[in-house]
CSV table of C-alpha atoms in Angstrom, one decimal:
chain,number,residue,atom,x,y,z
A,1,UNK,CA,-9.6,1.1,189.5
A,2,UNK,CA,-13.3,-0.9,190.4
A,3,UNK,CA,-16.0,-0.2,187.4
A,4,UNK,CA,-17.9,2.6,189.8
A,5,UNK,CA,-14.5,4.6,190.2
A,6,UNK,CA,-14.4,4.3,187.0
A,7,UNK,CA,-17.8,5.4,185.5
A,8,UNK,CA,-17.8,8.1,188.5
A,9,UNK,CA,-15.1,9.7,186.7
A,10,UNK,CA,-16.2,9.2,183.5
A,11,UNK,CA,-19.7,11.0,184.3
A,12,UNK,CA,-17.8,13.4,186.5
A,13,UNK,CA,-15.5,14.5,183.0
A,14,UNK,CA,-18.5,14.5,180.6
A,15,UNK,CA,-20.8,16.8,182.9
A,16,UNK,CA,-18.0,19.3,183.5
A,17,UNK,CA,-17.1,19.4,179.1
A,18,UNK,CA,-21.4,19.6,178.9
A,19,UNK,CA,-21.7,22.3,181.0
A,20,UNK,CA,-18.5,24.6,179.8
A,21,UNK,CA,-20.2,23.7,176.3
A,22,UNK,CA,-23.4,24.8,177.6
A,23,UNK,CA,-25.1,21.5,176.5
A,24,UNK,CA,-26.2,18.6,177.6
A,25,UNK,CA,-23.8,15.7,176.7
A,26,UNK,CA,-25.5,13.3,174.1
A,27,UNK,CA,-25.7,9.4,174.8
A,28,UNK,CA,-23.5,7.3,172.4
A,29,UNK,CA,-25.6,5.1,170.1
A,30,UNK,CA,-25.5,1.8,169.1
A,31,UNK,CA,-25.4,1.1,165.1
A,32,UNK,CA,-28.2,-1.6,163.9
A,33,UNK,CA,-27.2,-1.0,160.6
A,34,UNK,CA,-23.7,-2.9,161.7
A,35,UNK,CA,-22.3,-4.1,157.8
A,36,UNK,CA,-21.2,-7.3,159.2
A,37,UNK,CA,-25.0,-8.3,160.2
A,38,UNK,CA,-27.7,-9.6,157.6
A,39,UNK,CA,-30.1,-7.9,157.4
A,40,UNK,CA,-32.8,-10.6,158.3
A,41,UNK,CA,-31.3,-9.9,161.8
A,42,UNK,CA,-31.0,-6.5,162.1
A,43,UNK,CA,-34.7,-6.2,163.2
A,44,UNK,CA,-34.2,-8.7,166.2
A,45,UNK,CA,-30.6,-7.9,167.4
A,46,UNK,CA,-30.5,-6.6,170.7
A,47,UNK,CA,-26.8,-6.8,172.0
A,48,UNK,CA,-24.2,-6.6,169.7
A,49,UNK,CA,-20.3,-6.7,170.1
A,50,UNK,CA,-17.4,-6.8,168.0
A,51,UNK,CA,-14.4,-5.3,170.2
A,52,UNK,CA,-13.7,-2.7,168.3
A,53,UNK,CA,-15.6,-0.2,169.9
A,54,UNK,CA,-14.7,1.0,173.7
A,55,UNK,CA,-16.2,3.1,175.5
A,56,UNK,CA,-14.3,7.1,174.8
A,57,UNK,CA,-12.5,7.7,177.4
A,58,UNK,CA,-13.1,3.8,179.7
A,59,UNK,CA,-11.8,1.7,177.4
A,60,UNK,CA,-12.8,-1.0,179.7
A,61,UNK,CA,-15.9,-0.7,178.5
A,62,UNK,CA,-17.1,-1.9,174.8
A,63,UNK,CA,-20.3,-0.1,173.2
A,64,UNK,CA,-22.7,-2.5,172.0
A,65,UNK,CA,-23.5,-2.2,168.5
A,66,UNK,CA,-26.7,-3.8,168.9
A,67,UNK,CA,-29.9,-1.7,169.2
A,68,UNK,CA,-30.2,-1.7,173.4
A,69,UNK,CA,-27.1,-0.2,173.8
A,70,UNK,CA,-25.9,-2.5,176.9
A,71,UNK,CA,-22.4,-1.1,177.2
A,72,UNK,CA,-20.1,-4.4,178.6
A,73,UNK,CA,-17.2,-4.7,180.8
A,74,UNK,CA,-13.7,-6.0,180.1
A,75,UNK,CA,-13.4,-7.5,183.8
A,76,UNK,CA,-10.0,-7.4,185.4
A,77,UNK,CA,-7.6,-6.8,181.7
A,78,UNK,CA,-9.4,-4.5,180.6
A,79,UNK,CA,-8.4,-2.4,177.8
A,80,UNK,CA,-5.3,-5.3,177.4
A,81,UNK,CA,-8.1,-8.3,176.5
A,82,UNK,CA,-8.7,-6.3,173.2
A,83,UNK,CA,-6.2,-8.2,170.7
A,84,UNK,CA,-5.2,-7.3,167.1
A,85,UNK,CA,-6.7,-11.0,165.9
A,86,UNK,CA,-9.1,-11.4,163.1
A,87,UNK,CA,-12.3,-13.9,163.1
A,88,UNK,CA,-14.0,-13.1,159.6
A,89,UNK,CA,-13.0,-11.2,156.9
A,90,UNK,CA,-12.6,-6.7,158.4
A,91,UNK,CA,-12.4,-8.0,161.4
A,92,UNK,CA,-10.7,-5.9,163.6
A,93,UNK,CA,-10.1,-6.5,167.2
A,94,UNK,CA,-11.3,-9.8,169.0
A,95,UNK,CA,-11.8,-10.4,172.9
A,96,UNK,CA,-8.6,-12.6,175.5
A,97,UNK,CA,-10.7,-14.2,178.0
A,98,UNK,CA,-8.3,-16.4,180.1
A,99,UNK,CA,-7.7,-17.6,183.7
A,100,UNK,CA,-5.1,-15.8,185.7
A,101,UNK,CA,-3.7,-17.4,188.6
A,102,UNK,CA,-5.3,-20.5,188.9
A,103,UNK,CA,-3.9,-21.8,192.6
A,104,UNK,CA,-5.4,-18.6,194.2
A,105,UNK,CA,-8.5,-18.2,195.1
A,106,UNK,CA,-8.8,-14.6,194.2
A,107,UNK,CA,-10.9,-12.6,191.2
A,108,UNK,CA,-8.5,-11.3,188.7
A,109,UNK,CA,-10.0,-14.3,185.4
A,110,UNK,CA,-10.1,-12.3,182.4
A,111,UNK,CA,-14.0,-12.3,181.6
A,112,UNK,CA,-16.7,-9.6,180.3
A,113,UNK,CA,-20.3,-8.6,180.4
A,114,UNK,CA,-22.4,-6.7,182.9
A,115,UNK,CA,-24.2,-7.9,185.5
A,116,UNK,CA,-27.1,-5.9,188.1
A,117,UNK,CA,-29.2,-7.0,190.9
A,118,UNK,CA,-32.2,-5.1,189.7
A,119,UNK,CA,-31.8,-6.3,186.5
A,120,UNK,CA,-30.0,-4.7,183.4
A,121,UNK,CA,-33.2,-2.3,181.6
A,122,UNK,CA,-31.5,-2.7,178.2
A,123,UNK,CA,-32.0,-6.3,178.0
A,124,UNK,CA,-36.0,-6.3,178.6
A,125,UNK,CA,-36.1,-8.1,175.0
A,126,UNK,CA,-35.2,-10.7,177.1
A,127,UNK,CA,-38.3,-10.9,179.5
A,128,UNK,CA,-41.1,-12.7,178.4
A,129,UNK,CA,-39.5,-13.4,175.1
A,130,UNK,CA,-40.9,-16.4,172.9
A,131,UNK,CA,-37.1,-17.6,171.8
A,132,UNK,CA,-33.2,-16.5,171.8
A,133,UNK,CA,-30.7,-16.7,170.0
A,134,UNK,CA,-26.5,-16.4,171.1
A,135,UNK,CA,-23.9,-16.6,168.4
A,136,UNK,CA,-20.9,-15.8,168.0
A,137,UNK,CA,-16.9,-16.5,166.7
A,138,UNK,CA,-14.9,-18.4,169.0
A,139,UNK,CA,-11.1,-19.7,169.0
A,140,UNK,CA,-10.3,-22.1,172.1
A,141,UNK,CA,-6.6,-21.9,173.1
A,142,UNK,CA,-7.0,-24.6,176.4
A,143,UNK,CA,-7.3,-28.1,176.1
A,144,UNK,CA,-10.5,-29.4,178.5
A,145,UNK,CA,-11.5,-27.3,181.7
A,146,UNK,CA,-8.7,-25.1,183.9
A,147,UNK,CA,-7.9,-26.0,187.3
A,148,UNK,CA,-11.0,-24.9,190.4
A,149,UNK,CA,-9.4,-21.6,191.9
A,150,UNK,CA,-12.3,-22.0,194.6
A,151,UNK,CA,-11.3,-25.4,195.8
A,152,UNK,CA,-7.8,-26.7,197.9
A,153,UNK,CA,-7.2,-29.6,195.8
A,154,UNK,CA,-4.6,-29.2,193.0
A,155,UNK,CA,-6.3,-31.6,190.7
A,156,UNK,CA,-9.9,-30.9,191.1
A,157,UNK,CA,-11.1,-28.6,187.6
A,158,UNK,CA,-14.3,-27.1,186.8
A,159,UNK,CA,-16.8,-28.8,184.9
A,160,UNK,CA,-17.5,-26.4,182.5
A,161,UNK,CA,-16.0,-24.4,179.8
A,162,UNK,CA,-18.3,-20.7,179.8
A,163,UNK,CA,-18.8,-19.3,176.6
A,164,UNK,CA,-21.7,-16.5,176.5
A,165,UNK,CA,-25.0,-16.2,177.6
A,166,UNK,CA,-28.0,-14.0,179.0
A,167,UNK,CA,-28.3,-14.2,182.7
A,168,UNK,CA,-31.7,-14.9,184.7
A,169,UNK,CA,-33.7,-11.9,186.4
A,170,UNK,CA,-32.7,-13.5,189.2
A,171,UNK,CA,-29.3,-14.7,188.9
A,172,UNK,CA,-26.1,-14.6,190.6
A,173,UNK,CA,-24.3,-14.0,188.1
A,174,UNK,CA,-24.0,-18.1,186.9
A,175,UNK,CA,-27.6,-19.1,185.9
A,176,UNK,CA,-28.7,-18.5,182.8
A,177,UNK,CA,-31.6,-17.6,180.6
A,178,UNK,CA,-29.7,-18.9,177.5
A,179,UNK,CA,-25.9,-20.2,177.0
A,180,UNK,CA,-23.3,-21.1,175.1
A,181,UNK,CA,-21.2,-23.3,176.4
A,182,UNK,CA,-18.6,-26.8,177.0
A,183,UNK,CA,-20.1,-29.1,179.8
A,184,UNK,CA,-19.4,-32.1,181.0
A,185,UNK,CA,-22.4,-34.8,180.2
A,186,UNK,CA,-22.5,-37.6,182.0
A,187,UNK,CA,-18.7,-37.5,182.7
A,188,UNK,CA,-17.5,-36.6,178.7
A,189,UNK,CA,-17.0,-32.9,177.8
A,190,UNK,CA,-19.6,-31.7,175.2
A,191,UNK,CA,-20.5,-28.5,173.6
A,192,UNK,CA,-24.3,-27.7,175.0
A,193,UNK,CA,-27.2,-25.2,174.6
A,194,UNK,CA,-27.8,-24.3,178.0
A,195,UNK,CA,-31.6,-23.1,179.0
A,196,UNK,CA,-33.7,-21.7,181.0
A,197,UNK,CA,-37.3,-20.3,180.2
A,198,UNK,CA,-38.3,-19.8,184.2
A,199,UNK,CA,-36.2,-18.1,187.1
A,200,UNK,CA,-36.3,-20.1,189.8
A,201,UNK,CA,-37.6,-23.5,187.1
A,202,UNK,CA,-35.7,-26.1,185.4
A,203,UNK,CA,-32.5,-25.9,182.6
A,204,UNK,CA,-32.6,-28.0,179.6
A,205,UNK,CA,-29.9,-28.9,178.2
A,206,UNK,CA,-28.7,-29.7,173.6
A,207,UNK,CA,-25.9,-31.1,174.0
A,208,UNK,CA,-23.9,-31.4,170.7
A,209,UNK,CA,-23.0,-35.4,169.9
A,210,UNK,CA,-19.8,-34.5,167.7
A,211,UNK,CA,-16.6,-34.7,169.6
A,212,UNK,CA,-15.8,-30.8,171.3
A,213,UNK,CA,-12.4,-30.9,170.4
A,214,UNK,CA,-13.5,-31.8,166.6
A,215,UNK,CA,-16.5,-29.1,166.6
A,216,UNK,CA,-13.7,-26.2,168.4
A,217,UNK,CA,-10.4,-27.8,166.9
A,218,UNK,CA,-7.6,-25.9,168.9
A,219,UNK,CA,-6.2,-22.7,167.6
A,220,UNK,CA,-8.9,-22.4,164.9
A,221,UNK,CA,-11.9,-19.6,164.6
A,222,UNK,CA,-15.1,-21.5,164.7
A,223,UNK,CA,-18.8,-19.5,164.0
A,224,UNK,CA,-21.9,-21.6,166.7
A,225,UNK,CA,-24.7,-20.6,167.9
A,226,UNK,CA,-27.5,-21.3,169.9
A,227,UNK,CA,-31.2,-21.1,169.3
A,228,UNK,CA,-33.5,-21.6,172.1
A,229,UNK,CA,-37.6,-21.5,171.8
A,230,UNK,CA,-39.4,-21.3,174.5
A,231,UNK,CA,-42.7,-21.6,172.9
A,232,UNK,CA,-42.0,-25.3,172.4
A,233,UNK,CA,-39.3,-26.3,174.5
A,234,UNK,CA,-37.1,-26.7,171.3
A,235,UNK,CA,-33.3,-26.1,171.2
A,236,UNK,CA,-30.7,-26.3,168.2
A,237,UNK,CA,-26.6,-25.8,167.8
A,238,UNK,CA,-25.1,-24.7,164.6
A,239,UNK,CA,-21.1,-24.7,163.3
A,240,UNK,CA,-20.2,-22.7,160.4
A,241,UNK,CA,-23.8,-22.0,159.4
A,242,UNK,CA,-24.6,-25.6,159.6
A,243,UNK,CA,-26.6,-27.4,162.5
A,244,UNK,CA,-25.0,-30.0,164.7
A,245,UNK,CA,-26.8,-33.1,165.6
A,246,UNK,CA,-27.1,-33.6,168.9
A,247,UNK,CA,-29.0,-34.7,171.8
A,248,UNK,CA,-31.5,-33.5,175.0
A,249,UNK,CA,-30.4,-34.5,178.8
A,250,UNK,CA,-33.5,-34.4,180.3
A,251,UNK,CA,-36.8,-36.5,178.9
A,252,UNK,CA,-39.9,-34.7,180.8
A,253,UNK,CA,-41.0,-31.5,180.9
A,254,UNK,CA,-38.4,-28.9,182.6
A,255,UNK,CA,-39.6,-25.4,180.5
A,256,UNK,CA,-43.2,-26.5,181.6
A,257,UNK,CA,-44.0,-26.0,178.0
A,258,UNK,CA,-46.6,-29.1,177.8
A,259,UNK,CA,-49.7,-27.6,179.5
A,260,UNK,CA,-51.9,-24.4,177.7
A,261,UNK,CA,-49.5,-21.1,176.7
A,262,UNK,CA,-48.4,-19.1,175.9
A,263,UNK,CA,-44.6,-19.8,176.9
A,264,UNK,CA,-42.3,-17.0,177.0
A,265,UNK,CA,-39.5,-16.5,179.8
A,266,UNK,CA,-39.9,-14.7,183.3
A,267,UNK,CA,-41.0,-11.3,183.1
A,268,UNK,CA,-37.9,-10.4,184.1
A,269,UNK,CA,-35.2,-8.1,183.1
A,270,UNK,CA,-32.0,-10.5,183.3
A,271,UNK,CA,-29.6,-9.3,184.9
A,272,UNK,CA,-26.3,-8.9,182.7
A,273,UNK,CA,-24.7,-10.5,180.4
A,274,UNK,CA,-22.1,-13.1,180.7
A,275,UNK,CA,-18.8,-14.0,178.3
A,276,UNK,CA,-15.9,-16.4,178.9
A,277,UNK,CA,-17.1,-17.3,182.6
A,278,UNK,CA,-19.7,-16.2,185.3
A,279,UNK,CA,-20.3,-13.5,187.9
A,280,UNK,CA,-19.1,-10.7,185.5
A,281,UNK,CA,-19.6,-8.8,188.7
A,282,UNK,CA,-16.7,-10.3,189.7
A,283,UNK,CA,-17.4,-12.1,193.1
A,284,UNK,CA,-16.5,-15.3,192.7
A,285,UNK,CA,-14.9,-17.4,189.6
A,286,UNK,CA,-16.2,-19.5,187.6
A,287,UNK,CA,-15.7,-21.9,184.3
A,288,UNK,CA,-13.1,-20.0,183.0
A,289,UNK,CA,-12.7,-20.2,179.2
A,290,UNK,CA,-8.6,-19.4,177.9
A,291,UNK,CA,-10.3,-18.0,174.2
A,292,UNK,CA,-11.1,-15.5,172.1
A,293,UNK,CA,-13.8,-13.9,170.3
A,294,UNK,CA,-15.3,-11.8,168.4
A,295,UNK,CA,-18.7,-10.4,166.3
A,296,UNK,CA,-21.1,-11.8,169.6
A,297,UNK,CA,-24.8,-11.5,169.0
A,298,UNK,CA,-27.9,-12.0,171.2
A,299,UNK,CA,-31.0,-12.0,169.3
A,300,UNK,CA,-34.8,-11.7,171.3
A,301,UNK,CA,-36.3,-14.6,168.3
A,302,UNK,CA,-35.0,-18.6,167.8
A,303,UNK,CA,-33.6,-17.9,164.6
A,304,UNK,CA,-34.1,-20.2,161.9
A,305,UNK,CA,-31.7,-22.6,160.5
A,306,UNK,CA,-31.3,-20.3,157.0
A,307,UNK,CA,-30.3,-16.9,159.1
A,308,UNK,CA,-28.0,-18.5,161.1
A,309,UNK,CA,-26.3,-19.3,157.6
A,310,UNK,CA,-27.0,-15.9,156.0
A,311,UNK,CA,-25.2,-14.1,158.9
A,312,UNK,CA,-22.5,-17.0,158.9
A,313,UNK,CA,-21.4,-16.3,155.3
A,314,UNK,CA,-22.2,-12.9,155.5
A,315,UNK,CA,-19.7,-12.5,157.8
A,316,UNK,CA,-17.0,-15.3,156.5
A,317,UNK,CA,-17.7,-13.9,152.6
C-alpha cells in the first residue's frame, strides 16, 4: 500500500473513531524531553528518531521524538525495517536500510525519510538558520558503494553511500542542506559532511582524513556527527564524541559568506529528510546504504564540540 493510500485509510479510521466518540482525535505529541537527549541539546532538537515509536495504526511510519513532530516513512520495507539491535544502552530497535535488487532499475531499496514538493512545514526551523547539526548511530554492513541499479553496466557502482541529511527547499530528493555520507573524494571514499547554504547554490564538503573503514568498522556501532556553521562557512565531523581531523574539498567561497551578513540558509522549508539513500519519495534509487541506524538527530544549531561529546556520553553511558 502506498503512503498516500495508507494515510487515507488511517485518516478515515481516526475520523470514524472521533465521530463515534463525539470529539476530535488529538494529534500525536512528540517528546522533547526524551531521556536519551542531553539537556544542552533539547532546545535545538528539531527531529529525533529512535525507531521505537511506530505511528499507531501504521507501523511503516515513525514518530518524531523531537519538537517538530515530523513523521518519517520506512520506505519499501515498512515495519520489517525495525530490527532488534542495540546501538547504545537502553535502545530498542534500530533501522535497517539496504539495497534490494542491484540488477534491476526499480524503486525497492529500503530507506527512510519524508518529502514534499511544497516543502515540509514542520521542518521550518531549518529555513533561514545559521547552523545545523546531523548526528546519530551507524553500523555499516557493506564493503563499499553498491552496484548502480540505474545503469545497464554490471560493473558500475554508485560513488557514495547515503547516511542521513536534511534536503534543500528546492530538492528533487537528492540535493541537501546538511548531510552525513560517505562519498568519493579525488578517487577515494571518505566520510564527509556536505552542506549547501543557498537553494540552487554550491555545496561545500568537509572530508575526514582517516580511512573510512577505520572510522566505521564493519559490524560495529559508531556515533557520528556533522556540524554546519552557515554564518562562517565552518564545518566539522565527530566520531564517538571526538573531533575528526579533515579538510575542505574547495578553497573558494561556495556558500558566499565572504560578503556582508548575516549569512543563513535560504528561507524556504526543506523538502524533507533522507536516510539511507536519496529520493525518499521513492521515485529513483541513489546511494543506498546496507546499514543499521539509530538515535538520529537533526538540530537547528551548530553544536559546539563539548555538546557533541556530552550527547555521545549521555547515550553511551
